[in-house]
XYZ file of C-alpha atoms in Angstrom:
522
model
C -23.848 34.044 -13.722
C -23.784 37.378 -12.078
C -24.406 36.977 -8.361
C -24.202 39.395 -5.528
C -24.092 38.463 -1.876
C -23.472 40.066 1.485
C -20.209 38.950 2.932
C -18.436 39.952 6.145
C -14.905 40.569 4.902
C -11.713 41.179 6.849
C -8.957 43.307 5.408
C -5.342 42.594 6.226
C -3.773 45.374 8.284
C -0.161 44.872 9.447
C -0.822 41.110 9.259
C -3.655 41.517 11.810
C -7.162 40.600 10.613
C -9.760 43.148 11.637
C -13.515 42.920 11.271
C -14.745 44.287 7.919
C -18.136 45.676 6.966
C -20.950 44.107 5.061
C -20.642 44.416 1.291
C -21.960 42.946 -1.914
C -19.663 41.270 -4.422
C -20.566 40.177 -7.934
C -19.574 37.557 -10.472
C -18.397 39.362 -13.598
C -20.034 42.606 -12.517
C -17.477 44.994 -13.943
C -16.551 48.391 -12.553
C -19.253 50.600 -11.157
C -20.236 53.856 -12.765
C -20.760 57.261 -11.165
C -24.451 57.908 -10.572
C -24.117 61.294 -8.994
C -23.945 63.576 -12.016
C -26.283 62.382 -14.773
C -30.010 62.091 -15.318
C -31.568 59.203 -13.481
C -28.995 59.294 -10.663
C -29.758 56.909 -7.834
C -28.571 59.075 -4.975
C -26.307 56.283 -3.683
C -22.654 57.097 -2.997
C -20.564 56.279 -6.053
C -18.524 53.090 -5.604
C -14.776 53.483 -5.339
C -13.334 53.208 -8.838
C -9.921 52.341 -7.443
C -11.060 49.049 -5.980
C -9.963 46.858 -8.895
C -11.813 45.061 -11.660
C -14.965 44.261 -9.722
C -14.849 40.652 -10.957
C -13.875 39.029 -7.695
C -16.060 35.916 -8.068
C -15.653 35.161 -11.778
C -14.079 31.775 -11.080
C -16.349 30.372 -8.392
C -19.780 28.797 -8.514
C -21.254 30.612 -5.545
C -20.842 27.698 -3.132
C -17.352 28.541 -1.903
C -17.252 29.700 1.734
C -15.878 33.098 2.571
C -12.119 33.099 2.166
C -10.569 35.480 4.669
C -7.274 35.517 2.794
C -8.789 36.885 -0.419
C -7.705 40.411 -1.268
C -10.995 42.200 -1.844
C -11.143 45.947 -1.480
C -13.781 46.948 1.093
C -16.071 48.825 -1.282
C -19.624 47.695 -2.088
C -21.040 47.093 -5.560
C -24.804 47.285 -5.811
C -24.993 47.689 -9.593
C -26.074 45.445 -12.436
C -25.561 46.648 -16.024
C -26.489 44.974 -19.302
C -27.249 45.717 -22.953
C -30.889 45.365 -23.931
C -31.844 42.261 -25.880
C -35.111 41.491 -27.684
C -34.054 38.098 -29.085
C -36.534 35.220 -28.755
C -34.855 32.446 -30.792
C -33.787 30.361 -27.780
C -37.385 29.892 -26.637
C -38.695 29.155 -30.133
C -36.009 26.560 -30.791
C -36.576 24.913 -27.390
C -40.288 24.580 -28.159
C -39.485 23.028 -31.546
C -37.014 20.577 -29.984
C -39.486 19.505 -27.303
C -42.215 19.075 -29.917
C -39.844 16.700 -31.728
C -39.558 14.635 -28.547
C -36.052 15.704 -27.581
C -34.489 17.628 -24.721
C -32.972 20.974 -25.698
C -29.226 21.275 -25.230
C -28.776 23.328 -22.028
C -26.195 25.474 -23.829
C -28.938 26.795 -26.146
C -31.110 27.991 -23.258
C -30.977 31.751 -22.680
C -33.505 32.647 -19.970
C -33.933 36.279 -21.064
C -35.137 35.080 -24.472
C -37.767 32.895 -22.796
C -38.937 35.842 -20.710
C -38.935 38.280 -23.634
C -41.001 35.940 -25.807
C -44.097 37.224 -24.004
C -45.366 40.714 -24.690
C -45.964 42.710 -21.532
C -48.602 45.346 -20.896
C -46.240 48.093 -19.766
C -47.141 51.752 -20.156
C -45.641 53.101 -23.394
C -44.001 56.462 -24.131
C -45.430 59.006 -26.549
C -42.288 59.275 -28.697
C -38.935 57.566 -29.124
C -37.342 56.124 -26.030
C -38.643 54.033 -23.153
C -40.874 53.872 -20.155
C -39.504 52.096 -17.079
C -41.714 49.894 -14.906
C -40.335 48.128 -11.832
C -42.348 45.742 -9.663
C -42.030 42.383 -7.981
C -43.484 39.783 -5.660
C -42.252 37.457 -2.964
C -41.557 33.786 -3.567
C -42.193 30.929 -1.156
C -38.568 30.975 -0.033
C -37.707 33.145 2.970
C -36.801 36.747 2.089
C -36.501 35.942 -1.640
C -38.490 37.800 -4.274
C -38.542 38.159 -8.042
C -38.189 41.763 -9.198
C -39.236 42.673 -12.738
C -37.687 45.561 -14.653
C -39.867 46.348 -17.655
C -38.924 48.647 -20.526
C -41.278 49.560 -23.357
C -41.032 51.545 -26.587
C -43.899 53.288 -28.354
C -46.448 51.120 -30.100
C -45.634 50.005 -33.636
C -49.085 50.910 -34.939
C -48.521 54.559 -34.064
C -45.790 54.888 -36.670
C -47.183 52.784 -39.543
C -47.595 55.777 -41.803
C -44.726 57.782 -40.385
C -41.723 55.459 -40.476
C -38.958 56.098 -42.979
C -38.794 53.814 -46.020
C -37.038 50.467 -45.626
C -34.176 49.001 -47.660
C -34.188 45.283 -46.841
C -31.563 42.853 -48.126
C -32.750 39.272 -47.698
C -29.863 36.817 -47.421
C -31.441 33.400 -47.926
C -29.815 30.053 -47.251
C -30.501 27.667 -50.184
C -28.096 24.911 -49.092
C -29.137 21.269 -49.230
C -30.287 21.212 -45.631
C -32.865 23.899 -46.458
C -34.768 21.330 -48.554
C -36.276 19.923 -45.361
C -39.983 20.822 -45.177
C -40.489 23.891 -43.012
C -37.291 25.640 -44.079
C -36.909 27.199 -47.535
C -40.531 26.542 -48.527
C -41.703 28.274 -45.363
C -39.478 31.275 -46.036
C -40.670 31.566 -49.651
C -44.341 31.605 -48.746
C -43.818 34.151 -45.984
C -41.596 36.428 -48.078
C -44.208 36.380 -50.831
C -46.926 37.614 -48.489
C -44.575 40.149 -46.913
C -43.735 41.575 -50.339
C -47.399 42.471 -50.803
C -47.548 44.171 -47.399
C -44.506 46.428 -47.679
C -45.014 50.003 -48.848
C -44.404 51.206 -52.413
C -41.458 53.333 -51.256
C -39.738 50.358 -49.592
C -36.960 48.473 -51.395
C -35.917 44.817 -51.413
C -32.758 42.982 -52.504
C -32.277 39.201 -52.496
C -29.007 37.318 -51.998
C -28.800 33.524 -51.946
C -25.995 31.314 -50.723
C -25.056 27.646 -50.741
C -21.474 26.736 -51.654
C -21.210 30.270 -53.041
C -23.275 33.443 -52.824
C -25.163 35.288 -55.544
C -27.158 38.499 -55.720
C -30.289 37.409 -57.552
C -32.047 40.763 -57.147
C -30.289 44.091 -56.551
C -31.985 46.714 -54.381
C -35.372 47.234 -56.055
C -38.232 49.546 -55.110
C -41.535 47.762 -54.657
C -43.490 50.382 -56.558
C -44.212 48.741 -59.923
C -41.771 45.866 -59.312
C -43.617 43.456 -57.028
C -43.966 40.913 -59.820
C -40.194 40.822 -60.350
C -39.632 40.370 -56.622
C -42.187 37.545 -56.441
C -40.503 35.796 -59.351
C -37.102 35.955 -57.662
C -38.577 34.452 -54.476
C -40.484 31.703 -56.285
C -37.396 30.579 -58.219
C -35.334 29.802 -55.113
C -34.265 26.133 -54.939
C -32.037 24.265 -52.452
C -28.662 23.186 -53.815
C -25.325 22.399 -52.148
C -23.452 23.091 -48.908
C -23.658 26.085 -46.549
C -21.092 28.829 -47.102
C -22.557 31.214 -44.566
C -19.561 33.534 -44.682
C -20.003 34.079 -48.418
C -23.697 34.789 -47.900
C -23.033 37.323 -45.160
C -20.274 39.063 -47.119
C -22.290 39.268 -50.340
C -25.418 40.270 -48.454
C -23.734 43.200 -46.770
C -22.008 44.234 -50.005
C -25.391 44.260 -51.723
C -26.886 46.225 -48.847
C -24.081 48.799 -49.058
C -24.491 49.118 -52.837
C -28.208 49.669 -52.405
C -27.857 51.894 -49.345
C -30.628 54.490 -49.133
C -30.054 57.658 -47.165
C -32.913 58.438 -44.837
C -34.108 54.832 -44.973
C -33.826 51.967 -42.502
C -31.173 49.721 -44.033
C -31.318 46.171 -42.756
C -30.036 42.709 -43.656
C -32.482 39.846 -42.985
C -30.639 36.517 -42.733
C -32.829 33.408 -43.173
C -30.844 30.251 -42.397
C -30.383 27.179 -40.238
C -26.925 28.678 -39.511
C -25.144 25.368 -40.003
C -21.993 26.690 -41.676
C -19.990 23.841 -43.231
C -18.247 25.369 -46.248
C -15.832 28.218 -46.886
C -14.887 30.345 -43.901
C -16.662 28.769 -40.928
C -14.824 30.741 -38.239
C -17.471 32.752 -36.361
C -15.076 35.578 -35.485
C -14.112 36.060 -39.123
C -17.757 36.167 -40.196
C -18.506 38.590 -37.380
C -15.785 40.959 -38.572
C -17.565 41.333 -41.899
C -20.756 42.366 -40.140
C -19.040 44.727 -37.719
C -17.548 46.886 -40.461
C -20.874 47.475 -42.216
C -22.527 48.169 -38.893
C -20.054 50.839 -37.881
C -19.592 52.490 -41.263
C -23.115 52.369 -42.666
C -25.462 51.686 -39.731
C -26.856 48.528 -41.336
C -28.592 46.305 -38.781
C -29.209 42.555 -38.902
C -32.359 40.542 -38.280
C -31.707 36.786 -38.014
C -34.501 34.286 -38.684
C -33.634 30.725 -37.699
C -35.296 27.662 -39.237
C -34.900 23.880 -39.157
C -34.908 21.009 -36.676
C -31.124 21.292 -36.558
C -30.113 24.891 -36.026
C -26.875 26.760 -35.354
C -28.343 28.765 -32.511
C -25.100 30.087 -31.038
C -23.738 31.341 -34.371
C -26.966 33.085 -35.346
C -27.172 34.834 -31.984
C -23.567 36.037 -32.192
C -24.137 37.326 -35.713
C -27.197 39.302 -34.655
C -25.486 40.741 -31.579
C -22.506 41.866 -33.633
C -24.815 43.236 -36.302
C -26.818 45.426 -33.883
C -29.875 43.296 -34.442
C -31.921 40.492 -33.009
C -32.929 36.917 -33.735
C -36.075 34.873 -33.773
C -36.895 31.283 -34.690
C -39.811 29.968 -36.742
C -40.965 26.361 -36.944
C -44.317 26.530 -38.711
C -46.368 28.616 -41.121
C -48.176 30.577 -38.401
C -44.930 31.664 -36.759
C -43.334 32.542 -40.101
C -46.353 34.594 -41.123
C -46.246 36.459 -37.831
C -42.524 37.228 -38.172
C -42.390 38.190 -41.855
C -45.850 39.581 -42.436
C -46.603 41.332 -39.161
C -43.528 41.905 -36.992
C -40.962 42.788 -39.651
C -43.046 45.330 -41.629
C -44.272 47.006 -38.443
C -40.918 47.056 -36.704
C -38.599 48.045 -39.515
C -37.822 51.351 -37.851
C -35.567 51.809 -34.813
C -36.480 53.874 -31.765
C -33.260 53.398 -29.788
C -29.632 52.594 -30.519
C -27.047 51.230 -28.098
C -29.608 50.881 -25.319
C -28.303 49.760 -21.933
C -29.913 49.301 -18.536
C -28.439 49.696 -15.089
C -30.148 48.655 -11.869
C -28.870 50.052 -8.565
C -29.980 48.117 -5.493
C -30.257 49.819 -2.127
C -27.701 48.462 0.372
C -30.007 49.332 3.262
C -32.697 46.891 2.128
C -31.055 44.367 -0.224
C -28.869 41.522 0.991
C -28.306 39.639 -2.265
C -29.374 39.793 -5.907
C -28.649 38.357 -9.315
C -29.830 38.924 -12.836
C -31.617 36.071 -14.605
C -29.907 35.457 -17.954
C -28.271 38.151 -20.135
C -24.995 36.247 -19.689
C -23.413 37.504 -22.903
C -25.006 40.948 -22.687
C -23.297 42.115 -19.507
C -21.695 45.567 -19.583
C -19.093 46.918 -17.176
C -20.801 49.322 -14.786
C -18.373 52.112 -15.683
C -19.432 51.775 -19.326
C -23.113 52.495 -18.733
C -22.731 56.143 -19.720
C -19.922 55.555 -22.195
C -21.813 55.894 -25.472
C -18.930 54.366 -27.400
C -19.731 51.025 -25.778
C -22.125 48.885 -27.799
C -25.632 48.332 -26.456
C -28.787 46.877 -27.968
C -30.997 48.177 -30.784
C -34.732 48.300 -30.101
C -37.613 49.137 -32.404
C -41.184 50.300 -31.868
C -43.670 47.919 -30.315
C -41.054 46.101 -28.225
C -40.995 45.339 -24.542
C -37.854 44.243 -22.719
C -38.050 42.439 -19.386
C -35.253 41.657 -16.946
C -35.927 39.519 -13.886
C -33.856 39.625 -10.722
C -33.831 37.195 -7.833
C -33.554 39.462 -4.784
C -33.096 38.579 -1.115
C -34.077 41.417 1.150
C -32.696 42.058 4.593
C -34.795 41.007 7.524
C -37.293 43.743 8.358
C -36.290 45.775 5.278
C -38.567 48.737 4.634
C -38.282 51.527 2.077
C -36.421 52.000 -1.189
C -35.381 48.776 -2.912
C -33.902 49.674 -6.315
C -33.690 52.215 -9.104
C -33.588 51.077 -12.731
C -32.248 53.384 -15.442
C -32.222 52.853 -19.189
C -29.885 54.855 -21.433
C -30.119 54.986 -25.206
C -29.170 57.087 -28.207
C -31.615 58.666 -30.613
C -31.401 56.585 -33.820
C -31.055 59.695 -36.007
C -29.087 62.234 -33.982
C -27.223 59.869 -31.622
C -28.226 62.168 -28.742
C -28.178 60.184 -25.466
C -31.251 60.045 -23.219
C -32.111 58.383 -19.924
C -35.261 57.334 -18.111
C -35.582 55.830 -14.626
C -38.055 54.001 -12.428
C -37.985 52.970 -8.773
C -39.488 50.268 -6.601
C -40.079 50.074 -2.840
C -39.977 47.037 -0.593
C -43.748 47.385 -0.093
C -44.173 46.310 -3.732
C -42.953 42.851 -2.755
C -45.690 42.178 -0.208
C -47.833 40.203 -2.660
C -47.201 36.508 -3.321
C -45.761 35.734 -6.784
C -48.623 33.453 -7.768
C -51.176 36.092 -6.782
C -49.447 38.857 -8.749
C -50.576 40.261 -12.084
C -50.504 37.917 -15.081
C -47.559 39.682 -16.724
C -45.279 39.075 -13.754
C -46.531 35.499 -13.442
C -45.820 34.596 -17.072
C -42.349 36.156 -16.829
C -41.706 34.014 -13.751
C -43.072 30.884 -15.448
C -40.817 31.451 -18.456
C -37.770 32.047 -16.247
C -38.419 28.980 -14.092
C -38.969 26.879 -17.225
C -35.689 28.069 -18.736
C -34.038 27.351 -15.388
C -35.289 23.752 -15.456
C -34.119 23.203 -19.042
C -30.788 24.887 -18.375
C -30.175 22.685 -15.363
C -30.621 19.549 -17.446
C -33.918 18.741 -15.697
C -32.219 18.766 -12.336
C -29.235 16.665 -13.416
C -25.922 17.436 -11.734
C -24.235 20.203 -13.676
C -20.562 20.755 -14.238
C -19.077 22.736 -11.375
C -17.239 24.838 -13.953
C -20.496 26.342 -15.264
C -20.591 29.581 -13.296
C -23.421 31.067 -15.355
C -26.124 29.020 -13.740
C -27.522 28.542 -10.272
C -31.120 27.678 -9.440
C -33.720 30.362 -8.927
C -35.206 30.559 -5.439
C -38.385 28.590 -4.706
C -38.203 26.799 -8.069
C -41.355 24.704 -8.662
C -41.157 21.197 -10.065
C -41.988 20.810 -13.762
C -45.328 19.307 -12.751
C -46.208 22.294 -10.566
C -44.914 24.659 -13.233
C -47.159 23.009 -15.841
C -50.172 23.253 -13.548
C -49.562 26.946 -12.914
C -49.115 27.581 -16.650
C -52.375 25.738 -17.372
C -54.185 27.878 -14.821
C -52.771 31.136 -16.177
C -53.563 30.115 -19.766
C -57.177 29.449 -18.732
C -57.497 32.754 -16.878
C -55.937 34.885 -19.633
C -57.168 32.838 -22.622
C -53.869 33.642 -24.320
C -52.430 31.496 -27.115
C -48.814 32.250 -26.193
C -49.334 31.088 -22.606
C -51.156 27.942 -23.784
C -48.132 27.152 -25.943
C -45.865 27.692 -22.943
C -47.968 25.271 -20.897
C -47.778 22.676 -23.685
C -43.992 23.003 -23.848
C -43.668 22.539 -20.079
C -45.863 19.426 -20.234
C -43.693 18.007 -23.019
C -40.576 18.684 -20.984
C -42.109 16.841 -18.032
C -42.950 13.858 -20.231
C -39.301 13.587 -21.285
C -37.897 13.308 -17.783
């Protein structure tokens, strides 16, 4: 995991060790970009681009003492850069697993997806693009705080009658495993309702796959054809094994054949992602998606189902396909995804969106980003628009949490957060920035606003699950280290109960229930 810490380094000079200055080093941070010439510049001196790769700590777990013999160029790195991510599947699947009385596999826990499962009340922009909100609060551990970077797009309701038409290709897994209640049947019911809610000028195609793939409905406008679409959905039946590669390839071919200029062209993959037939190599499947993404701008929305679920494969597919993933385990969740979220959020407001946070060396001693492990971007690539970022639609909020240790007596500027994205139509790049001062950290975390509290609860919960409930972790896992002032699961459950009562929010009640279940399984 990306970590930054102040170290007093000594550079070798004629074999004589001299005292070095204080600097921050990062695990997998990448090179630092120049902030002095573009919109949203931080005003900090640009880091020295000749200092090397910037990945000095990629092979340690953060517990190694300072090594005076290490060759580290004396140039500070105060930057953290990542591609935006609105996935939520990791949290949904963890809740399902806990409800079934089992511990989630720590490898399936992605903290950012826990945090982003809760909608935040950030100010929204008038048009395409983002607003940037930065705040934070102190924890109970000396000099440690949680800093929240919040990004928001315009509300989905504002564009309901203005969005371009949609061309949706549904790629539906009908393998034998989809016969389990809550898989194919759930998808059929939800797709049926969604068909009635899409607009007349939208189009739908349906591809199924088991041991082989088949286009059962070519791209078809809904106007006058809803009955035909319903019939195709109702006739779906589970059959043999899971040839996911064939489904993806046929799905994208069908999407390309039915490509509509001026429309939002998207593939919606509904599967348990348990590939066991045909080409099961993830990289090979990903190559098929990447070509259609680059050549035709077709994005992917992955919907995971089932008690057994190929979480890692589905997430990689969505990332490569410029899309996002979610997970559904019951009728209410499926209805929300297919009948509310998908129709409202068909459009895109930002392509290749990336965020960069610059921490002030005068006030910050140490910081690290919570999660986003496979979404890290080299700092130099922040303003390189050829480098892939994340795709975000209307109605979304994106939250990134940082654990930050401030210097003793720190006062003044703490950090500047900048988001960069491309207009989905013109590919014109834009930036927006927000800043936070150390005074914003004066309030205690558990007295802060409910949005910051629920983000912290979700992050701490993911931290507990990722750590194996406090079990000793492999020393080779450099992605994870505990958050400061981490509450016990019991305390976490009590705080979630209290916040659920105060806010009277279903999503927070469900979070509290999941934490209680996790505690019962210890």
